[in-house]
PDB file of C-alpha atoms in Angstrom:
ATOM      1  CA  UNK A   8      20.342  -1.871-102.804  1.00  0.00           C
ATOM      2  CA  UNK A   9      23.704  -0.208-101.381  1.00  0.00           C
ATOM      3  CA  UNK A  10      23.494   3.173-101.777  1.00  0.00           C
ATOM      4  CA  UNK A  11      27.014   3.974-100.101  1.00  0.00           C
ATOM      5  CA  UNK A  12      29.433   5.371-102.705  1.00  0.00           C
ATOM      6  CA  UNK A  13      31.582   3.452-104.720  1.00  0.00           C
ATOM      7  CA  UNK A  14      34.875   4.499-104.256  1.00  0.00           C
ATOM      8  CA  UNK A  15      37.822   3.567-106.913  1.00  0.00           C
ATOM      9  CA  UNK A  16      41.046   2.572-105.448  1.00  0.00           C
ATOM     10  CA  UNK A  17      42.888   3.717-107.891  1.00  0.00           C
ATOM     11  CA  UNK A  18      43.243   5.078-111.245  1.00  0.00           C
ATOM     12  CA  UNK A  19      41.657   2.874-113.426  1.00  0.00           C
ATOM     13  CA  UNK A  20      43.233   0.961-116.948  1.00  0.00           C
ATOM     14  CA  UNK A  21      41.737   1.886-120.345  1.00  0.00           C
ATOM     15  CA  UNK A  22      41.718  -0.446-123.118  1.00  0.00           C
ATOM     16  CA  UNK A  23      40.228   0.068-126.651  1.00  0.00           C
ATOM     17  CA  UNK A  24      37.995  -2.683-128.570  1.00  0.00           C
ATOM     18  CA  UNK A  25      38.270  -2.771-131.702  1.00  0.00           C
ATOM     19  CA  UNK A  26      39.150  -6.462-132.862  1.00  0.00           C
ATOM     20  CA  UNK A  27      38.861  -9.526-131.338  1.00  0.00           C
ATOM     21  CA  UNK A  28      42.350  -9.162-129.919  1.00  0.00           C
ATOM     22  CA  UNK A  29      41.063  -6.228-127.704  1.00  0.00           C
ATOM     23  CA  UNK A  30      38.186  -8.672-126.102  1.00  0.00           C
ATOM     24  CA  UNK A  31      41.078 -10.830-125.256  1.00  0.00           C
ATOM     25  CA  UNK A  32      43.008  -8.193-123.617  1.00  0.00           C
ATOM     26  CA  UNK A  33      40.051  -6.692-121.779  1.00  0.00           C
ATOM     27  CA  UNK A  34      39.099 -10.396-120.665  1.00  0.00           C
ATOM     28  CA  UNK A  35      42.939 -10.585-119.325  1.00  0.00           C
ATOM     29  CA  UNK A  36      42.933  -7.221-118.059  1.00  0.00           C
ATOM     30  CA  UNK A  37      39.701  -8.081-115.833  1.00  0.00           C
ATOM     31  CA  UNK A  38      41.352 -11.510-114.875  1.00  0.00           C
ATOM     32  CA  UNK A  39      44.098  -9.440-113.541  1.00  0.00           C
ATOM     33  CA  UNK A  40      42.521  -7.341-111.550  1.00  0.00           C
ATOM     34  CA  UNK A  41      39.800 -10.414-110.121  1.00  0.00           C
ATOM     35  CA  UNK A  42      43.098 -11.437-108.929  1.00  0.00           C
ATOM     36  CA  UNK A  43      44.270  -8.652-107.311  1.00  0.00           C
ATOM     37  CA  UNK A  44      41.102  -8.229-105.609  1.00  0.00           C
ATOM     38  CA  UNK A  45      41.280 -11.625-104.134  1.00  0.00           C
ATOM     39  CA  UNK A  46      37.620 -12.733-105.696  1.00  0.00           C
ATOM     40  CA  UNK A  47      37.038 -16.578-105.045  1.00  0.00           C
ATOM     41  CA  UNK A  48      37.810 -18.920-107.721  1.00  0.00           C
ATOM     42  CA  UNK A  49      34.199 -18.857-108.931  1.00  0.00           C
ATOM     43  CA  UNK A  50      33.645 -15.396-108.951  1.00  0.00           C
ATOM     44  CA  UNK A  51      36.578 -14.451-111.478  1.00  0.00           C
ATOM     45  CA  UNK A  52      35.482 -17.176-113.956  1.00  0.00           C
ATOM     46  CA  UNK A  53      31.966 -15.043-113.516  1.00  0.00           C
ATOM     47  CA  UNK A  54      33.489 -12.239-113.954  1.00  0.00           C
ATOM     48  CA  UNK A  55      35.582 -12.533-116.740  1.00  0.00           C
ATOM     49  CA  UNK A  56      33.048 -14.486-118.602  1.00  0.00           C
ATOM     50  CA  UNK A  57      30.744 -11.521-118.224  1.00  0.00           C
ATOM     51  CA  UNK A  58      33.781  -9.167-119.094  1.00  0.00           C
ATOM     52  CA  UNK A  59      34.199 -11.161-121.919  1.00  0.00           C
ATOM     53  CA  UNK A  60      30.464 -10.998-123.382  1.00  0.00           C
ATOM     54  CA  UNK A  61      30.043  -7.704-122.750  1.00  0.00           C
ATOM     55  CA  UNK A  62      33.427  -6.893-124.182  1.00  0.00           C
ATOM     56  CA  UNK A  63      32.524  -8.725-127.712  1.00  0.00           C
ATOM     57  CA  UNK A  64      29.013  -6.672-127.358  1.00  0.00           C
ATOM     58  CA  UNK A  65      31.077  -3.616-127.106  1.00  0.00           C
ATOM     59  CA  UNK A  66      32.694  -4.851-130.448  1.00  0.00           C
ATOM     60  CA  UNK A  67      29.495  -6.747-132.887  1.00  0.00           C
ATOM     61  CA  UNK A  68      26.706  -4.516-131.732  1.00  0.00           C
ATOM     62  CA  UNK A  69      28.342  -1.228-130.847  1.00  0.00           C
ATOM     63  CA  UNK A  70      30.649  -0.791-133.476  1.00  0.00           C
ATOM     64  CA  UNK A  71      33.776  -0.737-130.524  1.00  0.00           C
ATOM     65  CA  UNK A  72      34.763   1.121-128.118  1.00  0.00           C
ATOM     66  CA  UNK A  73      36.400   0.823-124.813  1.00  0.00           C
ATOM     67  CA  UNK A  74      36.828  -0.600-121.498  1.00  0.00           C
ATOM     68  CA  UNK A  75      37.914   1.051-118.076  1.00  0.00           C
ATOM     69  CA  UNK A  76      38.293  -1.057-115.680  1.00  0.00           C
ATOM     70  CA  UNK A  77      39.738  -0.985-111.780  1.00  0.00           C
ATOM     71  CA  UNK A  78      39.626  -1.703-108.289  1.00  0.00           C
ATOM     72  CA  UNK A  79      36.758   0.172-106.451  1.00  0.00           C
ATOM     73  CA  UNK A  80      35.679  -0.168-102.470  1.00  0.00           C
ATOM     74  CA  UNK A  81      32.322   0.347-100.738  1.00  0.00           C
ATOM     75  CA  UNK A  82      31.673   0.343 -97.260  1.00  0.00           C
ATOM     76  CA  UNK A  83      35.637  -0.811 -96.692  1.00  0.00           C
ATOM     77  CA  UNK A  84      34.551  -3.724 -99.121  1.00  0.00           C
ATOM     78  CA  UNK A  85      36.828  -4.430-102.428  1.00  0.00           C
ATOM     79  CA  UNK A  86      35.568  -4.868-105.688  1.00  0.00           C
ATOM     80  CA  UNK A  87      36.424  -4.697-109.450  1.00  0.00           C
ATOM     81  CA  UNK A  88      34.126  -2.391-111.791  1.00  0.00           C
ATOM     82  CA  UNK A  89      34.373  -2.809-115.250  1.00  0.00           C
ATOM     83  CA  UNK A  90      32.957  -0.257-117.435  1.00  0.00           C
ATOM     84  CA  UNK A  91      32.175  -0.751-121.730  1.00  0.00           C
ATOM     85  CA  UNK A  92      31.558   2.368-123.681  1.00  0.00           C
ATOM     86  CA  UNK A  93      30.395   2.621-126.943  1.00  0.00           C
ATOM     87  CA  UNK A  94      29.254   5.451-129.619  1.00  0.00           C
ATOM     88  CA  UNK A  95      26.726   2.275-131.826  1.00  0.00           C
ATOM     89  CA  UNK A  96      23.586   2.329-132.173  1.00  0.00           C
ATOM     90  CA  UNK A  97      22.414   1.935-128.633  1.00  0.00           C
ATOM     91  CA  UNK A  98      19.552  -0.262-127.916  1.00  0.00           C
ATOM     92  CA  UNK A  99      16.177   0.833-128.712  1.00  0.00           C
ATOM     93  CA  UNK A 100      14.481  -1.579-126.179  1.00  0.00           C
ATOM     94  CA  UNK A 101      16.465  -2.388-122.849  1.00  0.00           C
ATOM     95  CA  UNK A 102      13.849  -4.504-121.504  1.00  0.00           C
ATOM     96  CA  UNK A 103      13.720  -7.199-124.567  1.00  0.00           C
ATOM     97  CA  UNK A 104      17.366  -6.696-124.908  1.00  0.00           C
ATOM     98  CA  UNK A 105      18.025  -8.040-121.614  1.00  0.00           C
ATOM     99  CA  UNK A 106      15.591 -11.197-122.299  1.00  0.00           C
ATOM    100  CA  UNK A 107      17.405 -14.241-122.096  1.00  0.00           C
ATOM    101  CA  UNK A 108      17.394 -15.696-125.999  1.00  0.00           C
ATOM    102  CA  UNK A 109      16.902 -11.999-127.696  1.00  0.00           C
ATOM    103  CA  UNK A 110      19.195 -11.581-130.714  1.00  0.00           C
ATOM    104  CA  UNK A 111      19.535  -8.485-132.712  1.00  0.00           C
ATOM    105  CA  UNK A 112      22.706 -10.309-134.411  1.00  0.00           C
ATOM    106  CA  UNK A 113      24.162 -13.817-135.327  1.00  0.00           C
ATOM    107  CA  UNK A 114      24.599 -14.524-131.401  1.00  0.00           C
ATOM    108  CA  UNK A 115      22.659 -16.851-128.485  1.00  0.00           C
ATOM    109  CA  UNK A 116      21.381 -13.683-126.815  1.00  0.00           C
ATOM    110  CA  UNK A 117      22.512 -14.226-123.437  1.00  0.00           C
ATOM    111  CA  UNK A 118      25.609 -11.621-123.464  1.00  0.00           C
ATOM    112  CA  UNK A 119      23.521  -8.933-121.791  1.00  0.00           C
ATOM    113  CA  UNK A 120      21.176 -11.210-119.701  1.00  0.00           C
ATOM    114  CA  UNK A 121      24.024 -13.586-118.799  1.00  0.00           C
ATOM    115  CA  UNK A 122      26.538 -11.310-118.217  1.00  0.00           C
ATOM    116  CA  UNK A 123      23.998  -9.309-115.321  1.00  0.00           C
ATOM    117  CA  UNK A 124      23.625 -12.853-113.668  1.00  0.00           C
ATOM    118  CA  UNK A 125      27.161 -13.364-113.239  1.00  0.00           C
ATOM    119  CA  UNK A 126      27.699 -10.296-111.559  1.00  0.00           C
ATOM    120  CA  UNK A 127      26.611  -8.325-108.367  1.00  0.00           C
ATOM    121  CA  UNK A 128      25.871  -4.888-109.946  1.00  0.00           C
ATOM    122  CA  UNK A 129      24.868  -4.499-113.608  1.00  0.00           C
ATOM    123  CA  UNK A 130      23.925  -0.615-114.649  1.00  0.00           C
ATOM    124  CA  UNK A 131      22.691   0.032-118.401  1.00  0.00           C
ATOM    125  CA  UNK A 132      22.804   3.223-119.961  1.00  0.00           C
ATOM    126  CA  UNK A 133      21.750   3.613-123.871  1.00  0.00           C
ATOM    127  CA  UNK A 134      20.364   6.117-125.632  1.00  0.00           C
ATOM    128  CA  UNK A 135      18.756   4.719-129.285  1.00  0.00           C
ATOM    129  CA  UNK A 136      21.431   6.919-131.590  1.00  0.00           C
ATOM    130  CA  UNK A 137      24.481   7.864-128.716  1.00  0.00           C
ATOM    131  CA  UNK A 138      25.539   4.799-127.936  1.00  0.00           C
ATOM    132  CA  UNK A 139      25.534   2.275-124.379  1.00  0.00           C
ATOM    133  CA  UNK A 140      26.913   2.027-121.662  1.00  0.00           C
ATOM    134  CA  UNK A 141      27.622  -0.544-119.142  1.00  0.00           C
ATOM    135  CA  UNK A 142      29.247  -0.821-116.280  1.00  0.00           C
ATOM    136  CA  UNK A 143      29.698  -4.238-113.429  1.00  0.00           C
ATOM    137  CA  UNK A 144      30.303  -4.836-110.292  1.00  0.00           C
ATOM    138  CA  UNK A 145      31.631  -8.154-108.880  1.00  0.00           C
ATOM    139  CA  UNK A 146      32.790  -7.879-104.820  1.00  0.00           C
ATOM    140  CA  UNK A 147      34.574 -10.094-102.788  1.00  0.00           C
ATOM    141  CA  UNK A 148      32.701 -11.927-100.202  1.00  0.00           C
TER     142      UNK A 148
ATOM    143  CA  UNK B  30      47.629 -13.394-135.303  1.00  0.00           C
ATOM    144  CA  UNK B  31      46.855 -15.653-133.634  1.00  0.00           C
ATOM    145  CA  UNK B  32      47.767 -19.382-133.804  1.00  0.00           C
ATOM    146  CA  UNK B  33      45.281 -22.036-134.821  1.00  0.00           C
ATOM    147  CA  UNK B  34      43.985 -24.704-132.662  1.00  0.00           C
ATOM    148  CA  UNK B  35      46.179 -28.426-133.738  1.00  0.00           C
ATOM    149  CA  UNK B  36      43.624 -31.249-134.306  1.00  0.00           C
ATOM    150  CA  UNK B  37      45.837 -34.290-133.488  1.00  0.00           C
ATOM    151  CA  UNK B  38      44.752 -37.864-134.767  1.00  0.00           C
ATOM    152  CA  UNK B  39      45.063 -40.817-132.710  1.00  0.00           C
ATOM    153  CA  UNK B  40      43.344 -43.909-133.993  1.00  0.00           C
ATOM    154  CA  UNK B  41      39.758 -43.377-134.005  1.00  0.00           C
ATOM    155  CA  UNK B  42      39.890 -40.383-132.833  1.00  0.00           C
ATOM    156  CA  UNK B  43      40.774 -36.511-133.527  1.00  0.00           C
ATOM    157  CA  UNK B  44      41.740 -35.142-130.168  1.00  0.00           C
ATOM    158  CA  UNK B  45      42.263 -31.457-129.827  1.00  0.00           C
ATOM    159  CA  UNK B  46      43.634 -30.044-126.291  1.00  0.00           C
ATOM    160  CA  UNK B  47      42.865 -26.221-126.063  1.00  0.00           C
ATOM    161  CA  UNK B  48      45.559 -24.706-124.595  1.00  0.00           C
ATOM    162  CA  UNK B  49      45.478 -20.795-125.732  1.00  0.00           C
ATOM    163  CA  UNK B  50      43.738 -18.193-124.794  1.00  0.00           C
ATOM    164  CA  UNK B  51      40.539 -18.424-127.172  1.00  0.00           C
ATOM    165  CA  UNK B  52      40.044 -15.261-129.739  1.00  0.00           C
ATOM    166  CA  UNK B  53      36.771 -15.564-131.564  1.00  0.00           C
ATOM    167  CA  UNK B  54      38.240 -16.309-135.183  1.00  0.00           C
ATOM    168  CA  UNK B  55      40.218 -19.313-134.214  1.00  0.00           C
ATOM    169  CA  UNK B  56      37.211 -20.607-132.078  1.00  0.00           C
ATOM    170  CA  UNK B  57      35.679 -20.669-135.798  1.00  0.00           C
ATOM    171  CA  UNK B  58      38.565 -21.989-137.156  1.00  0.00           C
ATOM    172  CA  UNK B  59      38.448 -24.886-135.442  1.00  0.00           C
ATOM    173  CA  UNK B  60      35.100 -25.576-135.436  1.00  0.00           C
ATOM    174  CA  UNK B  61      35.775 -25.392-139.851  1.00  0.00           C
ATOM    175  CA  UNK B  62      39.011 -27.559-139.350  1.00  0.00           C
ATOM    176  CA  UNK B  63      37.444 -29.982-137.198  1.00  0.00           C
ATOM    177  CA  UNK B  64      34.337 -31.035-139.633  1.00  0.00           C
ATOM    178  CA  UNK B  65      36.722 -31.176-142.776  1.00  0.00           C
ATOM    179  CA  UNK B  66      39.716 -33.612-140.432  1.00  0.00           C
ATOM    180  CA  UNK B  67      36.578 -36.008-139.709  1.00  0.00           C
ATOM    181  CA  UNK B  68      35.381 -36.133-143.337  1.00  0.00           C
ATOM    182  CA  UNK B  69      39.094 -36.959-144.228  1.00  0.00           C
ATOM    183  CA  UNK B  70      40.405 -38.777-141.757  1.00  0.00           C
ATOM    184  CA  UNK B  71      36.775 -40.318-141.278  1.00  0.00           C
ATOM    185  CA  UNK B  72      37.199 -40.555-137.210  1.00  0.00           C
ATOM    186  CA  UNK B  73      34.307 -41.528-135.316  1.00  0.00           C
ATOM    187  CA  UNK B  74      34.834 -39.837-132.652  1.00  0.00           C
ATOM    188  CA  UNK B  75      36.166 -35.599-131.353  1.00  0.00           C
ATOM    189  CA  UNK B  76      37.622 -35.319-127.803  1.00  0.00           C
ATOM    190  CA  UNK B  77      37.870 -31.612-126.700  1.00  0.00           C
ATOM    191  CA  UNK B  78      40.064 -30.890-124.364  1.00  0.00           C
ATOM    192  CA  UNK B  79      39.613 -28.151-122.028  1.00  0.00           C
ATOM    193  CA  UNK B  80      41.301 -28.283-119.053  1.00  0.00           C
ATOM    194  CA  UNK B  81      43.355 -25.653-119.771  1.00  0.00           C
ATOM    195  CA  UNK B  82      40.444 -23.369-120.514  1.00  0.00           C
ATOM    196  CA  UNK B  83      40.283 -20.825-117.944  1.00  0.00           C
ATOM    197  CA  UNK B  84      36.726 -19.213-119.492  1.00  0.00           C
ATOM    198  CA  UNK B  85      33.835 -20.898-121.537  1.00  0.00           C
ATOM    199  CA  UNK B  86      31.532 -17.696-122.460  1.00  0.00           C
ATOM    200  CA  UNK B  87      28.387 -17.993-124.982  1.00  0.00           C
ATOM    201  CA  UNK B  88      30.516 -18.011-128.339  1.00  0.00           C
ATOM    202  CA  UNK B  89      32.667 -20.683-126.910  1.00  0.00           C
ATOM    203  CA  UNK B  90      29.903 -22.391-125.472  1.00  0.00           C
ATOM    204  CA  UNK B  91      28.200 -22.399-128.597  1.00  0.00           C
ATOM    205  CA  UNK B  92      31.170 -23.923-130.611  1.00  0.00           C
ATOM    206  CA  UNK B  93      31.133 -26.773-128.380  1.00  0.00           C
ATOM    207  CA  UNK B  94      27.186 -27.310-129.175  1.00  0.00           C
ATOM    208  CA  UNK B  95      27.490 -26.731-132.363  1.00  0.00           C
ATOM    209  CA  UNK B  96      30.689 -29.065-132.986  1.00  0.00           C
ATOM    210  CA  UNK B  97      29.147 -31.735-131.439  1.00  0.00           C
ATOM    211  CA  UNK B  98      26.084 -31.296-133.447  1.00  0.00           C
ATOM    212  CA  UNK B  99      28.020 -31.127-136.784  1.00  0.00           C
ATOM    213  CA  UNK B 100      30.268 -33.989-135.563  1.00  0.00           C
ATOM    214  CA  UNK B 101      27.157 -36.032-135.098  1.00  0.00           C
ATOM    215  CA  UNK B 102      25.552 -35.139-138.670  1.00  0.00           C
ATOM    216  CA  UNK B 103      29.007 -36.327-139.970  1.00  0.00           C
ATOM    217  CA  UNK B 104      29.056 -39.768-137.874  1.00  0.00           C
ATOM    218  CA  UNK B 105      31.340 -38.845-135.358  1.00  0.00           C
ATOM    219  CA  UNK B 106      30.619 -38.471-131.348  1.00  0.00           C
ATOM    220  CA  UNK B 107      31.915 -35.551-129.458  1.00  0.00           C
ATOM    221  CA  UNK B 108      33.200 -35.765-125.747  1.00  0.00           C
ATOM    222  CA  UNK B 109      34.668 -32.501-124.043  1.00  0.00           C
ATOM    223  CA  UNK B 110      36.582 -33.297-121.370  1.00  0.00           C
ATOM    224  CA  UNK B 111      37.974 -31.903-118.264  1.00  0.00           C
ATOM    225  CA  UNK B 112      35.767 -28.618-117.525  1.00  0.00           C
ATOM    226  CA  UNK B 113      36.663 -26.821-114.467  1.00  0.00           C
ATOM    227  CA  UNK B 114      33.963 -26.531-111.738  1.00  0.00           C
ATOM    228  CA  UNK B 115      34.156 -22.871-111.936  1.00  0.00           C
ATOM    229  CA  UNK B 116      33.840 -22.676-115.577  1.00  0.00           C
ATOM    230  CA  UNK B 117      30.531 -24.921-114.939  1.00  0.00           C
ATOM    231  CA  UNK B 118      29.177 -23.120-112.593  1.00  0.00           C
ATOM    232  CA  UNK B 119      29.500 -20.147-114.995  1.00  0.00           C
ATOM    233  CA  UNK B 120      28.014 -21.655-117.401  1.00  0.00           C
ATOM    234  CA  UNK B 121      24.638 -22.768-116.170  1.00  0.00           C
ATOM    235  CA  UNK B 122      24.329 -19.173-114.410  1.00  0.00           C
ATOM    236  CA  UNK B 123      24.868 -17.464-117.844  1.00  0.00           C
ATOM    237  CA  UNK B 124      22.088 -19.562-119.405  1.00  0.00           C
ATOM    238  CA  UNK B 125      23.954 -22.391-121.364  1.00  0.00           C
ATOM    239  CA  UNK B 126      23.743 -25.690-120.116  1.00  0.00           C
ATOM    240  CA  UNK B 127      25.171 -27.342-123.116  1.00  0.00           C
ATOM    241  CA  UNK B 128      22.285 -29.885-123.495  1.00  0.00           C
ATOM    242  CA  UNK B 129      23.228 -31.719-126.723  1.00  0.00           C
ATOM    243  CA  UNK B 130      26.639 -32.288-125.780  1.00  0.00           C
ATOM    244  CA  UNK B 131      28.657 -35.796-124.171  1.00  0.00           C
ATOM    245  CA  UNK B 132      31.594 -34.309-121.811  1.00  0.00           C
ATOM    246  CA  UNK B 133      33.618 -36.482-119.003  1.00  0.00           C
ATOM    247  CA  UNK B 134      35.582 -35.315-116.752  1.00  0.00           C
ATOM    248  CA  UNK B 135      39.293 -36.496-117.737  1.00  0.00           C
ATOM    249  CA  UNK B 136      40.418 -37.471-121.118  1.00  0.00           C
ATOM    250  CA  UNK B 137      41.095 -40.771-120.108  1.00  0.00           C
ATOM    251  CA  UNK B 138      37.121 -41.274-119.325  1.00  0.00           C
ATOM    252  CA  UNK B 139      36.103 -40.170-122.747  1.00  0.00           C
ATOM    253  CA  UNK B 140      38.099 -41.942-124.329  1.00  0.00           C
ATOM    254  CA  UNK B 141      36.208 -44.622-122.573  1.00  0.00           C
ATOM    255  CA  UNK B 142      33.076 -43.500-123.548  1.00  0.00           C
ATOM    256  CA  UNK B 143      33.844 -43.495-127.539  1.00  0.00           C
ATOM    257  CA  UNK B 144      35.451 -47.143-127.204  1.00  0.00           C
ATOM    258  CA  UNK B 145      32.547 -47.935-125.794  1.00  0.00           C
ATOM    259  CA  UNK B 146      30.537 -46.554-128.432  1.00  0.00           C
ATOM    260  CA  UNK B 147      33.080 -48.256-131.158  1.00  0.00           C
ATOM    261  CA  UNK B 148      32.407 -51.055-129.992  1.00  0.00           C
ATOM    262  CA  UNK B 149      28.830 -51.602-129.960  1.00  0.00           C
ATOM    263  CA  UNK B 150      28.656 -51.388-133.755  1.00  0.00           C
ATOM    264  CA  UNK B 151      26.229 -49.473-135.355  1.00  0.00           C
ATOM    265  CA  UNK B 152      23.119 -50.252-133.042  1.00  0.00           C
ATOM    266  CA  UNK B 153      24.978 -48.725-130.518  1.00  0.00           C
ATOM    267  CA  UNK B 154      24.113 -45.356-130.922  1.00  0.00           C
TER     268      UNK B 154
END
């Protein structure tokens, strides 16, 4: 685990979810900014697709809420964070929530344990009542 | 609002070429339109194109398992064609390796592949 700081490049885009639209725009948003970082080809479709499950949790389970995303550097290394907020329910149980096939709703339930294979840093924060929080980490190589 | 998906017919076949980016009620959408067009137009076969498709993620992913499933219950075979390697390599890292359903990689090749089934006749299956 890197423990060096992680340092954002510069000041980072907001953008609300609150309809299906939004996950749209935060998926292009991320794409963007993949992009800009110069991730491999691979690594953008991974990180989008997790932007984009994590994005449509912020929306079914908690109620909406937003994304921040940007360009942040560790060690002289770029990367792109993207960070979904949410005031829902939060998630009583992390562990079973990030079991591959665990459904609370109508869905697969691989959003949260799919989207923290398909990047390099995945950091959960929920409190049952206040909400979640999580934020990702894809670098380039 | 967004557009919906157009389900063209060509023979046989209903061929729909995805070529927006995908919001989550016109995935559903289409996956409604396409089961009613086969029932009316009684086509055997569903090509999905998605070459064009920069991002499969779980809903999408399980549109194109579930179309193909409700294409089959309805006689009709499903091919999606022309998945990126990236989007593949996503897709088997985020848990779906979209058992259940026929793809090829150009349109041209599953359009092969549901000739070929056309023309084996009903044992063919």
């Amino acid at each position: 685990m890197n423990t060096s700081p992680v340092v954002p490049d510069a000041e980072h885009e907001t953008v609300p979810i609150a309809t299906n639209d939004d996950v749209v725009r935060a998926r292009q948003l991320v794409r963007t900014l993949a992009q800009r970082c110069k991730l491999s080809l691979v690594d953008q479709t991974k990180l989008v697709t997790a932007a984009s499950e994590l994005a449509r949790n912020t929306l079914v389970y908690g109620g909406g809420g937003v994304m921040r995303a940007g360009l942040v550097r560790r060690d002289g290394r770029a990367g792109v964070t993207a960070v979904f907020e949410d005031s829902g329910p939060g998630i009583p149980d992390v562990e079973q929530a990030l079991t591959d096939g665990w459904t609370s709703g109508g869905g697969l339930g691989l959003g949260l344990s799919g989207a923290r294979r398909l990047v390099d840093d995945f950091v959960l924060d929920t409190e049952p009542g206040s909400g979640t929080q999580v934020a990702v980490t894809k670098w380039a190589r | 609002m967004s557009e919906r998906v157009p389900v063209l017919k060509i023979g046989d076949v209903l061929l729909v070429s995805i070529q927006v980016e995908l919001e989550d009620q016109v995935v559903l959408e289409l996956q409604d339109d396409l089961a009613s067009r086969i029932v009316e137009s009684g086509a055997t076969g569903v090509i999905i194109d998605i070459t064009a498709v920069e991002i499969v993620d779980s809903f999408v992913g399980r549109m194109l398992a579930t179309t193909a499933s409700i294409s089959r219950l309805l006689d009709a075979q499903t091919v999606v064609v022309g998945m990126r390697p990236a989007v593949a390599i996503t897709l088997v890292e985020l848990g779906l390796s979209l058992g259940g359903v026929r793809t090829a990689l150009t349109l041209e090749k599953g359009l092969e592949i549901l000739a070929r089934r056309g023309n084996a006749g009903p044992a063919g299956r």
